[in-house]
Short mmCIF file of C-alpha atoms in Angstrom, two decimals:
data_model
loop_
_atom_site.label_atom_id
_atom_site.label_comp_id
_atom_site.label_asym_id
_atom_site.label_seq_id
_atom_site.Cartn_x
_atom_site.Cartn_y
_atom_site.Cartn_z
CA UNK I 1 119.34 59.71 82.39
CA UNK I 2 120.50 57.31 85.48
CA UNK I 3 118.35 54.28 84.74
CA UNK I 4 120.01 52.24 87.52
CA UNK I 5 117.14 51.27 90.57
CA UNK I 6 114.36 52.76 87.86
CA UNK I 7 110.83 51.32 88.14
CA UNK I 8 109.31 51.66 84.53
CA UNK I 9 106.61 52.01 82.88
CA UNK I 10 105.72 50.36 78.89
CA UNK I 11 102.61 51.08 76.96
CA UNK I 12 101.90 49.54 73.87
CA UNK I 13 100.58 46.61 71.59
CA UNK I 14 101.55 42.85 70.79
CA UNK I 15 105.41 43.80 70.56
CA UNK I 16 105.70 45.21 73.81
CA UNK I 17 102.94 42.35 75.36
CA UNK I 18 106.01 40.05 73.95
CA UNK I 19 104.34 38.36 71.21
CA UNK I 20 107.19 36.64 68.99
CA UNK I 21 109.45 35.89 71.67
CA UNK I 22 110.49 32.25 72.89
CA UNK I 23 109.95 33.44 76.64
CA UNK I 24 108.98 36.74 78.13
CA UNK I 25 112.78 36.61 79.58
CA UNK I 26 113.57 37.66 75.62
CA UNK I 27 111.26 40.39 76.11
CA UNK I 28 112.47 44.01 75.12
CA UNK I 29 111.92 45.60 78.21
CA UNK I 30 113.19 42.56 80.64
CA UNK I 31 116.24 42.87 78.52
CA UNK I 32 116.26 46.27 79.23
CA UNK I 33 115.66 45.72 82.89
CA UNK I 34 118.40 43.15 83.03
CA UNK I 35 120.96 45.61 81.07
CA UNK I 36 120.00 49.11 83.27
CA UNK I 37 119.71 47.41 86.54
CA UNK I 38 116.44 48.65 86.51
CA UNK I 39 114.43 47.98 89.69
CA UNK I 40 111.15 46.70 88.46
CA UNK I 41 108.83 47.23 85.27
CA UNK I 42 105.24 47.85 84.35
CA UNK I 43 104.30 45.82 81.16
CA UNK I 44 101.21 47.34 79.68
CA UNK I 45 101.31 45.82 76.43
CA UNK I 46 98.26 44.55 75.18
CA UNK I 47 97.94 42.82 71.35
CA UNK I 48 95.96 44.29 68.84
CA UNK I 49 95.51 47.32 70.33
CA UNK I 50 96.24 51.67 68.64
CA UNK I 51 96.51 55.01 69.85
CA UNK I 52 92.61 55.84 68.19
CA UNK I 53 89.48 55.24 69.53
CA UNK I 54 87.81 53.41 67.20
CA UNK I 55 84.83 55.53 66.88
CA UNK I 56 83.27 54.06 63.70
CA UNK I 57 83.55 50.35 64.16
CA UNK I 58 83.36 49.61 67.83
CA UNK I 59 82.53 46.79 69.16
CA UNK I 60 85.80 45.54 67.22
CA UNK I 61 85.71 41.51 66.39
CA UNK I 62 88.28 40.83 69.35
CA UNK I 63 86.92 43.51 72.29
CA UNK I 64 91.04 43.85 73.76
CA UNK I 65 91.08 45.71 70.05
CA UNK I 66 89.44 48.52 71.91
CA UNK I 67 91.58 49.01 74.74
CA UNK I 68 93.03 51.94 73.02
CA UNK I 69 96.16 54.06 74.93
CA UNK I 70 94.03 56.74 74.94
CA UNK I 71 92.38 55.42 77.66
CA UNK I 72 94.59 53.09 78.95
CA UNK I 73 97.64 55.84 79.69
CA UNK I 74 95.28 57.62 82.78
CA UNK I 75 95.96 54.36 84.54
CA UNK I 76 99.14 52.74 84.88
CA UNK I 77 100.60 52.69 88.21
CA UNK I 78 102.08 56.46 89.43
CA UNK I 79 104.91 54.99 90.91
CA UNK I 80 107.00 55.06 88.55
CA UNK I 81 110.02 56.50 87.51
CA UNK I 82 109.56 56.55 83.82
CA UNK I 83 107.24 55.75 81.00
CA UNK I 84 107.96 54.48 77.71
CA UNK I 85 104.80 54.99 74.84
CA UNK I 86 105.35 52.02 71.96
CA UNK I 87 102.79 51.83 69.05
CA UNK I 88 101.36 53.13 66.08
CA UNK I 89 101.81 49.65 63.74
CA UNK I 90 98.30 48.67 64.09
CA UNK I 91 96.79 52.23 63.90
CA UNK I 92 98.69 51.90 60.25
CA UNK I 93 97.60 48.04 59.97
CA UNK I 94 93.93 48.07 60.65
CA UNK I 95 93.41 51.39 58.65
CA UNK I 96 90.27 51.57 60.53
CA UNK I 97 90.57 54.87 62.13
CA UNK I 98 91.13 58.51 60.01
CA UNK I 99 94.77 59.45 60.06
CA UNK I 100 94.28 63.26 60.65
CA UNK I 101 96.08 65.98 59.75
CA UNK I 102 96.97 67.06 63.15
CA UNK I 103 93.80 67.31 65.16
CA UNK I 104 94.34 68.65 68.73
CA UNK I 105 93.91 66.54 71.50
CA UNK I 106 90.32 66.23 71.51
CA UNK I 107 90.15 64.40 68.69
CA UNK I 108 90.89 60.87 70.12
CA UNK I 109 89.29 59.01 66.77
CA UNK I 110 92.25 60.08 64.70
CA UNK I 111 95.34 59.03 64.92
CA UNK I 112 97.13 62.02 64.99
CA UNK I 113 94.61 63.10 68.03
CA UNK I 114 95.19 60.68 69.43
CA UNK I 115 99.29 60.63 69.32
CA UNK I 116 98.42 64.32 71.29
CA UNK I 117 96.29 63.47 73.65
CA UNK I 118 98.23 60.39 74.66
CA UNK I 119 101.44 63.04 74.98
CA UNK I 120 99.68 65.62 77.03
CA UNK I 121 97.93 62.59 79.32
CA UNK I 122 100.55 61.11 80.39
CA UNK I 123 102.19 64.90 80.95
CA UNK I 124 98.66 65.40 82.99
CA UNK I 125 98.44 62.14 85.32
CA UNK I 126 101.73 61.59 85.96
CA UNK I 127 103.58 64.88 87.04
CA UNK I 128 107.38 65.21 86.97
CA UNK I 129 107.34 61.32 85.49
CA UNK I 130 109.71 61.72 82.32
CA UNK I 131 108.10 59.72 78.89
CA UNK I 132 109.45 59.00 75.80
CA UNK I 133 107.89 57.67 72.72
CA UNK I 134 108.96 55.25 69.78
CA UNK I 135 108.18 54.57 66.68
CA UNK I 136 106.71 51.90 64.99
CA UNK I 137 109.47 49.51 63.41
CA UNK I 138 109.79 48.53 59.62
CA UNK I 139 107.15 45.45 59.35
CA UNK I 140 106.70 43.50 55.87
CA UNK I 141 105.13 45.88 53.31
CA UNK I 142 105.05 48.45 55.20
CA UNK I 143 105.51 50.65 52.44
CA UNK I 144 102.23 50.08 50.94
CA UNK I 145 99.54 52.78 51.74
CA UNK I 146 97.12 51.27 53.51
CA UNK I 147 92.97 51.77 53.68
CA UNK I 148 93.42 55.79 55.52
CA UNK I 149 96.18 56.20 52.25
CA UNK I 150 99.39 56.46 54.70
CA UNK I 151 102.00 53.99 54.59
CA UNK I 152 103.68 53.10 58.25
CA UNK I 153 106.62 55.59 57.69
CA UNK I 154 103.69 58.36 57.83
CA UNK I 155 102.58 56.86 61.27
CA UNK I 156 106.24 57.21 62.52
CA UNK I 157 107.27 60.83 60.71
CA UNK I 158 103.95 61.68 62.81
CA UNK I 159 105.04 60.90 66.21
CA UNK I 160 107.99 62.24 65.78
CA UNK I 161 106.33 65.37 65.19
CA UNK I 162 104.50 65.41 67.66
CA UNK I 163 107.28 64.62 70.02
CA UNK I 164 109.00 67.85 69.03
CA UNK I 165 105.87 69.97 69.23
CA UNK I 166 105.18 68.34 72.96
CA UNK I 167 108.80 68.64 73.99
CA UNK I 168 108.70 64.77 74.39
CA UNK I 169 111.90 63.04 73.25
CA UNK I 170 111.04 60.58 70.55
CA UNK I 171 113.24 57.53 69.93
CA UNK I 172 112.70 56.99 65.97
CA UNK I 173 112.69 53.11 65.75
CA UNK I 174 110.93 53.38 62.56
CA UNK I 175 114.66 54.58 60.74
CA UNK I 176 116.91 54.26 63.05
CA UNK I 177 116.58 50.43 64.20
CA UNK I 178 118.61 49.09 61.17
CA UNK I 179 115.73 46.00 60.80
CA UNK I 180 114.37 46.35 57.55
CA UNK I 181 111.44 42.94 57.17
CA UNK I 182 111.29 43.71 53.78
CA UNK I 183 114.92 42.41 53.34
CA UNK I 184 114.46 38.85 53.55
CA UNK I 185 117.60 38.03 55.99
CA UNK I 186 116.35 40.50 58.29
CA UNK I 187 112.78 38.90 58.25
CA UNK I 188 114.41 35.60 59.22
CA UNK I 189 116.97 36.88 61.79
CA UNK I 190 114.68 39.19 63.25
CA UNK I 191 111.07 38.50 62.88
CA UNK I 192 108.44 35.63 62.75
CA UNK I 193 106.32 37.09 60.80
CA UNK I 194 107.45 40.15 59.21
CA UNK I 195 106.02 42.15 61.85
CA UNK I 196 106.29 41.01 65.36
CA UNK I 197 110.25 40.57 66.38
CA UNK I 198 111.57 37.24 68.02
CA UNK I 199 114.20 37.28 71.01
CA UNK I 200 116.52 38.35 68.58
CA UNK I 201 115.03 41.48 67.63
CA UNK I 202 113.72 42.25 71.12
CA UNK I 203 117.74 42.59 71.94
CA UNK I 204 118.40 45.39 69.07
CA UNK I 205 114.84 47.07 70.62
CA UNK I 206 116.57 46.72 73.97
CA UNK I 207 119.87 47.95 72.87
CA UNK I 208 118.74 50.77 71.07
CA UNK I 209 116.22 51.76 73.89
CA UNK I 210 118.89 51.49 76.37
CA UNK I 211 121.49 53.53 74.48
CA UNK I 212 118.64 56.29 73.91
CA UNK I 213 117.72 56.76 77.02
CA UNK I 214 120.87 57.13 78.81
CA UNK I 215 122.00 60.02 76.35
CA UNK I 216 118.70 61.95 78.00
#
């Protein structure tokens, strides 16, 4: 894919709204901007927020937790070139919302719904507009199953499921970053918290992204 003169497109949560990073300059998809010559970007990255509709305990205690990319993926701006889906950590993180066992799209209050209905939206609304997807990353503990009995490797096996099934290429973050939180040197070279990345680990998103995408 010629990324070159690109306008682009980013939905997703706290990592892609830039939380962790010294300056929104550090930010994965500036650096990605800066490295593909792209000609502008769309951030629409807001904290907090999962691919399900949280059905059982809305209003949630912060109401940006309910700006959900179910809804939020019918309306980005059209003109663009690209769009690049980023989430799934807090679906796995708040546990709030049934995992599913691969609900169609109609079923927006699971996770898995909502991973396909997010897929064929953005198919829908934004004809001829090429997406990709990627995985959560390793956080702290991530192994651990959380309160829907999935650990965050289930959330990412998921997408990339879905990906295949929805002929949408899938960029697997989740094993193929090489930042493991759970290693304590990676926690401190690439995280501030175990979860959200700092400029340093916004550069290996970037790198990765960049090197993914131009393979397409």
């Amino acid at each position: 894919m010629e990324l070159k003169d690109k306008k682009v497109s980013f939905l997703g949560d706290s990592i892609t709204e830039g939380w962790g990073t010294s300056d929104y300059f550090y930010r994965y998809d500036n650096v990605l901007m800066r490295r593909a010559e792209l000609e502008k970007i769309y951030n629409y990255g807001i904290g907090g927020t999962c691919f399900a509709y949280h059905s059982g305990s809305r209003p949630s205690d912060d109401p940006k937790f309910d700006l959900y990319f179910c809804g939020r993926a019918l309306v980005m701006n059209p003109d663009t070139d690209l769009i690049v889906v980023f989430g799934g950590t807090n679906d796995y993180g708040h546990g709030k919302d049934p995992f599913g066992e691969g609900e169609g799209e109609s079923h927006i209050d699971t996770f898995t719904g909502a991973v396909n209905y997010v897929m064929k939206a953005v198919r829908g609304v934004y004809p001829g507009v090429p997406c990709v997807f990627m995985t959560p990353m390793k956080r702290f503990c991530g192994g651990l199953k959380n309160t829907a009995g999935r650990t965050l490797e289930d959330y990412a096996d998921y997408i990339v499921k879905a990906g295949k099934k929805n002929n949408i290429p899938v960029l697997d973050l989740y094993h193929e970053l090489g930042i493991d939180p759970d290693i304590k040197e990676d926690f401190e070279k690439y995280t501030i918290d175990g979860l959200h990345p700092n400029d340093a680990g916004h550069a290996v998103i970037a790198e990765k992204l960049y090197e993914f995408l131009v393979t397409l």
